[in-house]
Coordinates of C-alpha atoms (C1' of nucleotides) in Angstrom, one line a residue:
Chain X
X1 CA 34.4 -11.8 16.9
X2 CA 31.1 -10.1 18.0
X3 CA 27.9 -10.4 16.3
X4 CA 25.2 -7.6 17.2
X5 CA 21.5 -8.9 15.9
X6 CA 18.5 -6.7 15.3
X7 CA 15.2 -8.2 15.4
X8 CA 11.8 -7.9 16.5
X9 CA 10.8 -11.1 16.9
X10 CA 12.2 -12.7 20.5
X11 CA 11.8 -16.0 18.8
X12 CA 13.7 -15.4 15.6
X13 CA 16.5 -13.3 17.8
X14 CA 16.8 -16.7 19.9
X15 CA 16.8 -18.7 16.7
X16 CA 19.9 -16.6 15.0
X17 CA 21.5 -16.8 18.4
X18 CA 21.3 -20.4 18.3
X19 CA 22.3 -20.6 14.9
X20 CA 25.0 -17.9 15.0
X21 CA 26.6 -20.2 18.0
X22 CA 26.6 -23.0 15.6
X23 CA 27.6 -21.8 13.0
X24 CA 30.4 -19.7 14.0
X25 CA 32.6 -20.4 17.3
X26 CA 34.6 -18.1 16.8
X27 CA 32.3 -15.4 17.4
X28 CA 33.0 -14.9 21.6
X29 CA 29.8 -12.2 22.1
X30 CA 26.1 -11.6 20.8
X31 CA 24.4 -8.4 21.7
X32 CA 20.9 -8.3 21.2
X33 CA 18.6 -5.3 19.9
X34 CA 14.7 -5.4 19.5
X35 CA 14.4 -2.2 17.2
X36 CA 16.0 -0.4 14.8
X37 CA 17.1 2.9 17.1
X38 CA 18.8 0.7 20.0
X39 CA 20.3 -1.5 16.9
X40 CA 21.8 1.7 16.1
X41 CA 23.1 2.8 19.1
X42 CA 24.4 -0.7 20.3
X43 CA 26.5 -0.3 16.6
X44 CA 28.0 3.0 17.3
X45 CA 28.8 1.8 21.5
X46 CA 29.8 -1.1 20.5
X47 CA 31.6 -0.6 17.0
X48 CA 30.0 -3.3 15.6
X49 CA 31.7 -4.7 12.9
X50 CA 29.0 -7.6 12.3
X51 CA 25.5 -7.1 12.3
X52 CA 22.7 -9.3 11.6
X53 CA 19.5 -7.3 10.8
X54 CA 15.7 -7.7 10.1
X55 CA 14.1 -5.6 7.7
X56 CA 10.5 -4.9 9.1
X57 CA 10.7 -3.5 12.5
X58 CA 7.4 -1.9 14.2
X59 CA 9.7 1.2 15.8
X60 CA 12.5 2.1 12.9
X61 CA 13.4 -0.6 10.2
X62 CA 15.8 -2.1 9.0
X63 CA 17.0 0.1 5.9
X64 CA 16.7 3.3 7.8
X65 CA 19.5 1.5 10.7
X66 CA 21.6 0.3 8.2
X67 CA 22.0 3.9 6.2
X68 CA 22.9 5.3 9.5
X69 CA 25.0 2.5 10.7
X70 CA 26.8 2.3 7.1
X71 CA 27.5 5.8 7.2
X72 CA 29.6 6.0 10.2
X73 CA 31.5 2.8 9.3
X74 CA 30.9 1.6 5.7
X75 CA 33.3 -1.5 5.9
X76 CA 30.6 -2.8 8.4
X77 CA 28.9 -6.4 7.1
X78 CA 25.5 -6.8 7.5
X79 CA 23.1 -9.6 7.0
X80 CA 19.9 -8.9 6.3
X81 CA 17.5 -11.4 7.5
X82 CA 14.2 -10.5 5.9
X83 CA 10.9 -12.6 5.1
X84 CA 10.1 -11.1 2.1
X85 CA 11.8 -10.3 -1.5
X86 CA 9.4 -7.3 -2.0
X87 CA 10.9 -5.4 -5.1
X88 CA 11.1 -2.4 -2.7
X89 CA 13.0 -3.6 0.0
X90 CA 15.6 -5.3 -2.6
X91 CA 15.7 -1.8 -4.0
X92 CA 15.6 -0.1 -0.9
X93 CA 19.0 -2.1 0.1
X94 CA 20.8 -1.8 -3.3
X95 CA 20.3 1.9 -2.7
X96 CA 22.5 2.0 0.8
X97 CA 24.8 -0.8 0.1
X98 CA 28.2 1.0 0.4
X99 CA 30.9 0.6 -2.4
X100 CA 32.7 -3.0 -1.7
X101 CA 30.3 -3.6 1.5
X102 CA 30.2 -7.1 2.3
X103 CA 26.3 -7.6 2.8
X104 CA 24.0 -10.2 2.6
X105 CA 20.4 -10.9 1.8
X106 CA 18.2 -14.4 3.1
X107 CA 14.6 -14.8 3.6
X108 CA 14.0 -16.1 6.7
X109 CA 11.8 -19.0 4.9
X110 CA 15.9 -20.2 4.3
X111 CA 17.1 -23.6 5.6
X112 CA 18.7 -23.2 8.6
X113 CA 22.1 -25.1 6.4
X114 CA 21.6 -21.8 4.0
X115 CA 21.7 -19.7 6.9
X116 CA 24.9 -21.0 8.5
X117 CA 26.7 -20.8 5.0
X118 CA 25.4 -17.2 4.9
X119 CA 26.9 -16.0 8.0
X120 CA 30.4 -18.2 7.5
X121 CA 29.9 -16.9 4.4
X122 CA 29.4 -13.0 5.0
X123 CA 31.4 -12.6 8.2
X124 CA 34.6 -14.5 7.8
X125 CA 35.2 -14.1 4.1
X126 CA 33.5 -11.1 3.3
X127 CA 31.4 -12.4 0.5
X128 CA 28.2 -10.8 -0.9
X129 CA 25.7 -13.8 -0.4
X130 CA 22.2 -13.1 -1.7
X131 CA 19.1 -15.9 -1.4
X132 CA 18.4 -17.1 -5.0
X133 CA 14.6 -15.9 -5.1
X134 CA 16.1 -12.1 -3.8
X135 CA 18.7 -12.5 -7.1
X136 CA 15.7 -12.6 -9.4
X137 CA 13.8 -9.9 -7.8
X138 CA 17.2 -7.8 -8.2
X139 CA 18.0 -8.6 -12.0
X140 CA 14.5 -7.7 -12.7
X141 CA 14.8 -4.2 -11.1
X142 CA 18.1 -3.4 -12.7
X143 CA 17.3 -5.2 -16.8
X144 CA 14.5 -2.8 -17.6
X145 CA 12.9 -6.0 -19.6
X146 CA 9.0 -5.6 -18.2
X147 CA 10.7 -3.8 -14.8
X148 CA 10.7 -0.6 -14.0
X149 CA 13.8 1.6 -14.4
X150 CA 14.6 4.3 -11.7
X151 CA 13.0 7.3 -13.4
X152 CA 9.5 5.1 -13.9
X153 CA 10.2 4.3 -9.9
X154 CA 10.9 7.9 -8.7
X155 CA 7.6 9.0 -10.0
X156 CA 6.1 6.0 -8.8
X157 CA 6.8 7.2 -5.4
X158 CA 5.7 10.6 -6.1
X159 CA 2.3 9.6 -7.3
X160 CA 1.8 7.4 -4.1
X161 CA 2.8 10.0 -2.3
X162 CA -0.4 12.1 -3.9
X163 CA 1.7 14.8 -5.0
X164 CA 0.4 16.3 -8.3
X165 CA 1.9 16.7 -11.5
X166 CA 3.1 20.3 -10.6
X167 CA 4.4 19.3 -7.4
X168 CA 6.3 16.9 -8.7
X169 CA 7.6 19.0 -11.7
X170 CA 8.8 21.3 -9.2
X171 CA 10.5 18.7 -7.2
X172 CA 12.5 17.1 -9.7
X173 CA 12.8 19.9 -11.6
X174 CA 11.2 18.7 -14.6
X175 CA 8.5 20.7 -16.9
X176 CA 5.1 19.9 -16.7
X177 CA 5.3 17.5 -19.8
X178 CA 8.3 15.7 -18.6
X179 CA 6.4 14.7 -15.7
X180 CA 3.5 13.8 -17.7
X181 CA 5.8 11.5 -20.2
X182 CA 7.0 9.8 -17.3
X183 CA 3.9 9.0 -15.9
X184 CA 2.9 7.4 -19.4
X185 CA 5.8 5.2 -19.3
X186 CA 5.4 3.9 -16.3
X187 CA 1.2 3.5 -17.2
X188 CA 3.0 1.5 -19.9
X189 CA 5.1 -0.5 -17.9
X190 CA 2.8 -1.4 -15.3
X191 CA 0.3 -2.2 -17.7
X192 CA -2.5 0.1 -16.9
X193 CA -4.7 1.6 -19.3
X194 CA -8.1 2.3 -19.8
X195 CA -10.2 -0.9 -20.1
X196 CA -13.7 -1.2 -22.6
X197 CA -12.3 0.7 -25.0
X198 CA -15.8 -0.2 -26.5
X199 CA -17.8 2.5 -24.4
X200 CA -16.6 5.7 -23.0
X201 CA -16.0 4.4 -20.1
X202 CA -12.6 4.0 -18.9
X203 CA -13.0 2.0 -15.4
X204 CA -9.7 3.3 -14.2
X205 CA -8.2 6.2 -12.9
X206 CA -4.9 5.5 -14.2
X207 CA -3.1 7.2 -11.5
X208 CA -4.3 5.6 -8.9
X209 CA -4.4 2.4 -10.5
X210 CA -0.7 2.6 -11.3
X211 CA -0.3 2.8 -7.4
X212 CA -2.6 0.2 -7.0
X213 CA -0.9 -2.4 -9.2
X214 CA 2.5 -1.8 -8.1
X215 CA 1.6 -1.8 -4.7
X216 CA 0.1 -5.5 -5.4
X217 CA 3.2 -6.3 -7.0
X218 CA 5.3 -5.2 -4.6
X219 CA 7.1 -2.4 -5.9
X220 CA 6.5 -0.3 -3.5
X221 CA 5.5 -1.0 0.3
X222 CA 4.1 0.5 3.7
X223 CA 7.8 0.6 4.4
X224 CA 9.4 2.5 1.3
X225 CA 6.4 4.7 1.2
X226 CA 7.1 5.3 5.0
X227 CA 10.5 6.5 4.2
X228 CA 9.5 8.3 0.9
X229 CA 6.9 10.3 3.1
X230 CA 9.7 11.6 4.9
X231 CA 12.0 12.8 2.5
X232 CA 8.9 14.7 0.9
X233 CA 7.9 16.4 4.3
X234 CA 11.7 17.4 4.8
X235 CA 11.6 18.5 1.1
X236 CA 7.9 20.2 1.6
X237 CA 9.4 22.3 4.6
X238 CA 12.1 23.7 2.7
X239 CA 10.2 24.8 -0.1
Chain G
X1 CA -9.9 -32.0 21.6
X2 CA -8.1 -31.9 18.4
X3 CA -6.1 -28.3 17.4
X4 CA -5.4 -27.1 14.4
X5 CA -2.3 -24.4 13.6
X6 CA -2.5 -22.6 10.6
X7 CA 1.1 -20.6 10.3
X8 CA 3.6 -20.0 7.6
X9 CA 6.4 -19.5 10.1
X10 CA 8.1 -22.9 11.2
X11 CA 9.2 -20.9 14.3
X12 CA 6.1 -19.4 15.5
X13 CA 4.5 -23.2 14.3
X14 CA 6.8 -24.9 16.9
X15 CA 6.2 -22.1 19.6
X16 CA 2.6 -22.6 19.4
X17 CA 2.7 -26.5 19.7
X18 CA 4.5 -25.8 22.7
X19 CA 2.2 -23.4 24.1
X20 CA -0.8 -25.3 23.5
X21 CA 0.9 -28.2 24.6
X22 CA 1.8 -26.1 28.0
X23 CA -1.8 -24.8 28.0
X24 CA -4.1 -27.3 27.0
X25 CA -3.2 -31.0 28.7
X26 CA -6.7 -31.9 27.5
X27 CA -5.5 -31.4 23.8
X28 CA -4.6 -35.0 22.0
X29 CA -4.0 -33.9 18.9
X30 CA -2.0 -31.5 17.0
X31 CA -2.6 -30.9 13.2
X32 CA -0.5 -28.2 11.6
X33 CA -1.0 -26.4 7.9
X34 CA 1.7 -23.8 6.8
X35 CA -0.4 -21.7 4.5
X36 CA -4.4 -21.3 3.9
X37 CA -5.0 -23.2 1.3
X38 CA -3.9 -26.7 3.4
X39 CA -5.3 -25.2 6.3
X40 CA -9.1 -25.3 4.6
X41 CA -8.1 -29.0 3.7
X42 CA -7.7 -30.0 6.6
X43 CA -10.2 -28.2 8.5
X44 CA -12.5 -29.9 6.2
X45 CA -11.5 -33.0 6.5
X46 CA -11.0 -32.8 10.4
X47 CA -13.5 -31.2 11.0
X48 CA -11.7 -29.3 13.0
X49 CA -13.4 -27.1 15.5
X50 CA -10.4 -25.6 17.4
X51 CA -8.1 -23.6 15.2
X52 CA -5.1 -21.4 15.8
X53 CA -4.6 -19.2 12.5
X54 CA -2.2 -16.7 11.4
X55 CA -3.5 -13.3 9.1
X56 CA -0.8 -12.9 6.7
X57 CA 0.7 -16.4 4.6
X58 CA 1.9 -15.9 1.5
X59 CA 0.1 -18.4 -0.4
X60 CA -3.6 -17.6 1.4
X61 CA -4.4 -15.0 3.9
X62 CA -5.9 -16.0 7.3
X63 CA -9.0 -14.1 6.7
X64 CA -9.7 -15.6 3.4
X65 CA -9.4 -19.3 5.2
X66 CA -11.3 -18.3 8.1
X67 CA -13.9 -17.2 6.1
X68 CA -14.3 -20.6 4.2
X69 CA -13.6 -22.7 6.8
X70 CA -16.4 -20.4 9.1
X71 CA -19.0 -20.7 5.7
X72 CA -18.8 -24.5 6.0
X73 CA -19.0 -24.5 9.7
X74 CA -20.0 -21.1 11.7
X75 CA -18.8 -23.2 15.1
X76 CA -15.5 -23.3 14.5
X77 CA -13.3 -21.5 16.9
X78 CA -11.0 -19.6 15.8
X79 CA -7.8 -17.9 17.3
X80 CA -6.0 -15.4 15.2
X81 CA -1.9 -14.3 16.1
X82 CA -0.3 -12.0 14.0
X83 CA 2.0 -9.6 14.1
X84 CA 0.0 -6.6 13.6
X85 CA -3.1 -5.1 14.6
X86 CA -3.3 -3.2 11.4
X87 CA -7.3 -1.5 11.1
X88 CA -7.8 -3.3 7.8
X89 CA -6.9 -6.8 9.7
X90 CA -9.0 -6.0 12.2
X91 CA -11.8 -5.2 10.2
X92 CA -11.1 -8.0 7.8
X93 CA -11.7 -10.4 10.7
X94 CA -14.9 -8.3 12.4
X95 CA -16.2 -8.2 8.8
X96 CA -16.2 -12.1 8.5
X97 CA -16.8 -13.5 12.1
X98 CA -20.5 -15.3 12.3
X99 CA -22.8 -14.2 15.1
X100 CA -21.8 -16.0 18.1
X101 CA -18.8 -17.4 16.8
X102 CA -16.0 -17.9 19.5
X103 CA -13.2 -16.3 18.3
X104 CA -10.2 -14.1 19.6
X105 CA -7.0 -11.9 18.1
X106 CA -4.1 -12.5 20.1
X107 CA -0.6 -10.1 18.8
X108 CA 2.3 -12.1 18.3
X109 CA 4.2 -9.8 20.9
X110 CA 2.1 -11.2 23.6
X111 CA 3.5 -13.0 26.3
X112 CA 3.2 -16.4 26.7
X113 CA 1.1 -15.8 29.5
X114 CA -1.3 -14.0 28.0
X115 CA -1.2 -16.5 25.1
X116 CA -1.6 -19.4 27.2
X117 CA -4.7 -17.6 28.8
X118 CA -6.2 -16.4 25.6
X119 CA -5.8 -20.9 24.5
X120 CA -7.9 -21.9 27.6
X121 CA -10.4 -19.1 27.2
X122 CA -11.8 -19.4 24.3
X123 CA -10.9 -22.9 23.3
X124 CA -12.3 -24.3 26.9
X125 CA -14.8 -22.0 27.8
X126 CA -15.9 -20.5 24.5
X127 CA -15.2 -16.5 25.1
X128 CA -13.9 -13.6 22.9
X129 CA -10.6 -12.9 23.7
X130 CA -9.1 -9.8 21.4
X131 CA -6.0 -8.2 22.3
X132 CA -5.9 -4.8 24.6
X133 CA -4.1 -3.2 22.0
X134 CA -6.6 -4.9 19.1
X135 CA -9.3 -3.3 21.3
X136 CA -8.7 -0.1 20.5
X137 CA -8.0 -0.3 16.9
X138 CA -11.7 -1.8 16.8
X139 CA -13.2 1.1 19.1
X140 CA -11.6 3.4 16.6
X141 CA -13.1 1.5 13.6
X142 CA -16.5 1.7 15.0
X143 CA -16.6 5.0 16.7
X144 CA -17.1 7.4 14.0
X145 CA -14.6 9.7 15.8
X146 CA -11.5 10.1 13.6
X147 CA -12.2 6.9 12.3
X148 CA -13.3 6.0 9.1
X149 CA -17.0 4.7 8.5
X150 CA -18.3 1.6 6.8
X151 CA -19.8 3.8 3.6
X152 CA -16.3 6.0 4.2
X153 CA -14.1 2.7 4.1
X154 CA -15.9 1.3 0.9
X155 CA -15.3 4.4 -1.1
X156 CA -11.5 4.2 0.2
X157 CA -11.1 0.7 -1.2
X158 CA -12.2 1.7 -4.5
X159 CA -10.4 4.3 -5.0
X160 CA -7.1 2.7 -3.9
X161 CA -8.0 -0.3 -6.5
X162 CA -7.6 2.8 -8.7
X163 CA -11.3 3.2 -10.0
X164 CA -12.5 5.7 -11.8
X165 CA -15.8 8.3 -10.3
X166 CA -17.9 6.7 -12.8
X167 CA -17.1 2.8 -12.3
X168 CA -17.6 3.2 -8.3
X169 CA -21.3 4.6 -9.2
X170 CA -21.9 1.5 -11.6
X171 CA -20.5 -0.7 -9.0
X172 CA -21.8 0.5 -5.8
X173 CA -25.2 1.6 -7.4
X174 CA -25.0 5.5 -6.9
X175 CA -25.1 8.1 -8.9
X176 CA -21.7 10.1 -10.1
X177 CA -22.3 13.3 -7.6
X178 CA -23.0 10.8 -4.4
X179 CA -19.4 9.2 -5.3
X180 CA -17.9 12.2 -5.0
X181 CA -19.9 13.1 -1.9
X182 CA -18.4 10.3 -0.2
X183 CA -14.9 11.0 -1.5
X184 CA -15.2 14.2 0.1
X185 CA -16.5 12.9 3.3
X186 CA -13.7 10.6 3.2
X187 CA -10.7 13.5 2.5
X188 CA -12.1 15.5 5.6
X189 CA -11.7 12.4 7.4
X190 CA -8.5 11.8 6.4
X191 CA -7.3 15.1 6.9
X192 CA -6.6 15.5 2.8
X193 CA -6.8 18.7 1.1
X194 CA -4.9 20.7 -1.1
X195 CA -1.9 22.6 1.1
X196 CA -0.5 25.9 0.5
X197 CA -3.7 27.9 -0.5
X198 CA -1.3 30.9 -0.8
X199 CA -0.8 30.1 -4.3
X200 CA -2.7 28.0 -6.6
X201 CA -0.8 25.0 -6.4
X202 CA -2.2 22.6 -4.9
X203 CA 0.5 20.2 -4.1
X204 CA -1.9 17.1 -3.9
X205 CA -3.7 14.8 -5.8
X206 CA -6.5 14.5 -3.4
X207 CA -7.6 11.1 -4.4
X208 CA -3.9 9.6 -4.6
X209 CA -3.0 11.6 -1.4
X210 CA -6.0 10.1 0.4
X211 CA -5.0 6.6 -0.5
X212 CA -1.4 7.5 0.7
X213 CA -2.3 8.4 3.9
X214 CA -5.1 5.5 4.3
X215 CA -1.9 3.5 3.8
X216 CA 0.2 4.8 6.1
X217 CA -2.0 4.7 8.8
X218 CA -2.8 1.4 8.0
X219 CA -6.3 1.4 7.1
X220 CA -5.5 -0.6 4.3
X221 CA -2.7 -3.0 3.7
X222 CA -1.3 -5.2 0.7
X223 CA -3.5 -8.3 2.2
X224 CA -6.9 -6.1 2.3
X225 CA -5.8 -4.8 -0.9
X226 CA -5.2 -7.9 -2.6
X227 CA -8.9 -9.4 -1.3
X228 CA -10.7 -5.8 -2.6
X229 CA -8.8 -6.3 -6.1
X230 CA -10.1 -10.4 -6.0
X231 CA -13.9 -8.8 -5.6
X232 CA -13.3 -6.0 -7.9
X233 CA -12.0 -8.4 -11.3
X234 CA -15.0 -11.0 -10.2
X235 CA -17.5 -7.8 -10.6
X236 CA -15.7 -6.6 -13.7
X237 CA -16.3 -10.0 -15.2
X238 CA -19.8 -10.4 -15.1
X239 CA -20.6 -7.0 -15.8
Chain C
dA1 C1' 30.5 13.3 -39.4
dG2 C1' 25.9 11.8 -40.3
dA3 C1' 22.0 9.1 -38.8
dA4 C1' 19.0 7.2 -35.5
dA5 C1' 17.4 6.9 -30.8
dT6 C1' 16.2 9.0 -26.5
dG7 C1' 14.6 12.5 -23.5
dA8 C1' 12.8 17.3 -22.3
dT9 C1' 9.5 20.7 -23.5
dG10 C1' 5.5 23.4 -25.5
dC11 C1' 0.6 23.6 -27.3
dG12 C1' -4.0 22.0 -27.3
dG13 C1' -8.1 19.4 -26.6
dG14 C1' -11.2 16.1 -24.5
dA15 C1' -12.1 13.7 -20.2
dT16 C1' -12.1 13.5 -15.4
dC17 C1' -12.0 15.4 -10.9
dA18 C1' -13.1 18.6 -6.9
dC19 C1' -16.7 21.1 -5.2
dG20 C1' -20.3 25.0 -4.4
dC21 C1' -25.3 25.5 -4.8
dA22 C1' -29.7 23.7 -4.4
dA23 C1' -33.7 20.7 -4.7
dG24 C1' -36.1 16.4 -3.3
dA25 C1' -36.4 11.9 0.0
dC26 C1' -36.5 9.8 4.3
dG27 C1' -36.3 9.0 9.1
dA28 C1' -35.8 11.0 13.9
dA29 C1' -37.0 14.4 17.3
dC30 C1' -40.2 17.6 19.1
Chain U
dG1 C1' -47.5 17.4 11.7
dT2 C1' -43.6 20.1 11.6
dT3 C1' -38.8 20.6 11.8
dC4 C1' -34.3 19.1 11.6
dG5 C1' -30.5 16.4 10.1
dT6 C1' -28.6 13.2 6.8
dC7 C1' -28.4 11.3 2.3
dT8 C1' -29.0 11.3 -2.7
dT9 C1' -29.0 13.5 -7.0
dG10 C1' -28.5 17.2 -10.7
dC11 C1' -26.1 21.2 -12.8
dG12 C1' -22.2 24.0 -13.6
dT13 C1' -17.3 25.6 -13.3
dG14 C1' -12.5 25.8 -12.9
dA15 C1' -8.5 23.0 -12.1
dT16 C1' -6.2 18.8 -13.2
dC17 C1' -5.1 14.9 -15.9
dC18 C1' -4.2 12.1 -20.1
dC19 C1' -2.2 12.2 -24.3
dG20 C1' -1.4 13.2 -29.5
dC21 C1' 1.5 16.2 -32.3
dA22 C1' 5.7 18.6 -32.9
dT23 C1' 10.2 20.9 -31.8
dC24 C1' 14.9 20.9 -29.9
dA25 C1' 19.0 18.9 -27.5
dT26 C1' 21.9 15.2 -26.2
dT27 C1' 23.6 10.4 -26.8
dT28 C1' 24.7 6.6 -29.3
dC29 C1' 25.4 3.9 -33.3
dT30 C1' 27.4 3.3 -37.7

DNA sequence: AGAAATGATGCGGGATCACGCAAGACGAAC
DNA sequence: GTTCGTCTTGCGTGATCCCGCATCATTTCT
């Protein structure tokens, strides 16, 4: 068995390699990639079949390797190895996650015992293993109970990308209203309205404060937004 | 001479012990916090005077702790590693430094070297030692050129806290027109406006579009965010 | 099948925002 | 002292936003 790991950080790569070997002798070769572009080349040369990878890498994350990678070979297994349970980055790999993928999520704040079940776990018997506090993040994004749904996320996104209301009508092909509607419900959900209802004078922009609060709680992140930005400029050109 | 680390990381907690071990033979004690809130405990109660602190914990950011820790004792040096050298860190930290406060801002992809160097500089002779690469961001941040200005940069925060025109003149003591002076200032700074004159669509929402792109170019992160949003609800309340 | 819920769309109005124009305030340069 | 540049403020306008009210269409429940 080979194990290809992607990660930034030289000290966490030399604490998975450390942890790999002790966790799995079976696995005969480690290949190492700092960044998310050589983590995908080393994939493709290699045909890596197991892959260990970080989330928040400075030169090409983690999501964006792991589309790529999962769309030339979508029985791959991957572990992501992440320090945070940010609502978009649980999102953001729910949205890749090939049909009957074995994947796995663990913070890196795991015990080092979690992490060696994880990669027994994920790479010899092709489980799903997800870290407990990731679980919760996900159940919360998919009930609708106090989360947001995908049609309060997708204009989310648009309004942090600053697009207005007409932009975004015309790229979701939606009327004017719709747009609007949406925006409400997602004011709604995030709990933004107008404070001091006692004067005229609403201290919010509710827009931008929509953005604000879900960017506080994590909904959305320099990462996603990274990624969202692209899609819009690809979908800007074309239009 | 008595260290303190201040790291959320176990890793990068054991990699500096290490390294000041290697660095500092005249070091006898080694105290270690893994978030802010401990780390102002035991600052306190060592008085510590040497302190190695990361920028982003979950529980409390670095800044945040330096700045107690420097309110109670403007002596204290501190060394701050961190992964990024995101403009709203490094103005966090310039914002909160006392005058003639040893201090320095070492990146986490340093080499050990350079690590090791930075320890005995400012911890043995008392100088400011801030990362090549931190340099710059700094020169940016005070050079008006392309960068973003003081008056520029407090505008930004409020309107990424989602604020309306009206509650920035109330809370920044302006009137309604000089807000949206500044907000102007700020979109030609940031390069914002409304594409596509052709028609008369303007595809942007100028205000959310400036906040977008503030983010992505890292003028402002969730950490810088999260202090602003501390200030703004402490302003809200007794006003 | 009929009723109820959910979502898309149109209309309209009041509030906010973006911004040109211009007048006064203040300090720096000459 | 005059002139210039920068900053603040007021007024006014057109575009955009927020949102209540109301009409259909589609789904879902009974």
């Amino acid at each position: 068995m080979k194990i290809l790991l992607v990660e930034d950080d030289p000290l966490h790569r030399s604490y998975l390699r450390e942890a790999v070997n002790a966790a799995l002798p079976e696995c005969h070769a480690i290949f190492e990639a700092d960044n998310g572009i050589v983590g995908e080349r080393m994939a493709r040369d290699h045909k890596s079949a197991h892959i260990i990878m970080d989330l928040q890498m400075q030169t090409r994350n983690g999501i964006e390797a792991a589309r790529t990678i999962w769309k030339e070979r979508p029985d791959t297994r991957i572990l992501f190895w992440s320090n945070y349970s940010d609502e978009a980055y649980v999102r953001g790999v729910a949205r890749i996650v090939p049909d009957g993928a074995a994947f796995g999520y663990v913070l890196k704040s795991a015990s080092e015992e979690r992490l060696k079940l994880a990669l027994r776990s994920i790479f010899i018997e092709a489980q799903c293993v997800i870290d407990r506090e990731v679980r919760g993040m996900q159940q919360k994004s998919l009930g609708q109970a106090k989360g947001v749904n995908d049609i309060e996320y997708e204009i989310l996104i648009d309004i942090a990308l600053g697009l207005t209301d007409r932009a975004i009508a015309a790229r979701r092909n939606l009327s004017l209203r719709s747009v609007q509607n949406r925006l409400q419900q997602l004011y709604e959900k995030l709990g933004v309205y107008q404070t001091s209802q006692d004067g005229h004078d609403g201290r919010f922009n509710l827009r931008a404060r929509a953005v604000a609060v879900a960017f506080m709680r994590k909904l959305i992140n320099y990462n996603g937004l990274e990624r969202s930005e692209a899609e819009l400029s690809e979908w800007l050109n074309t239009n």
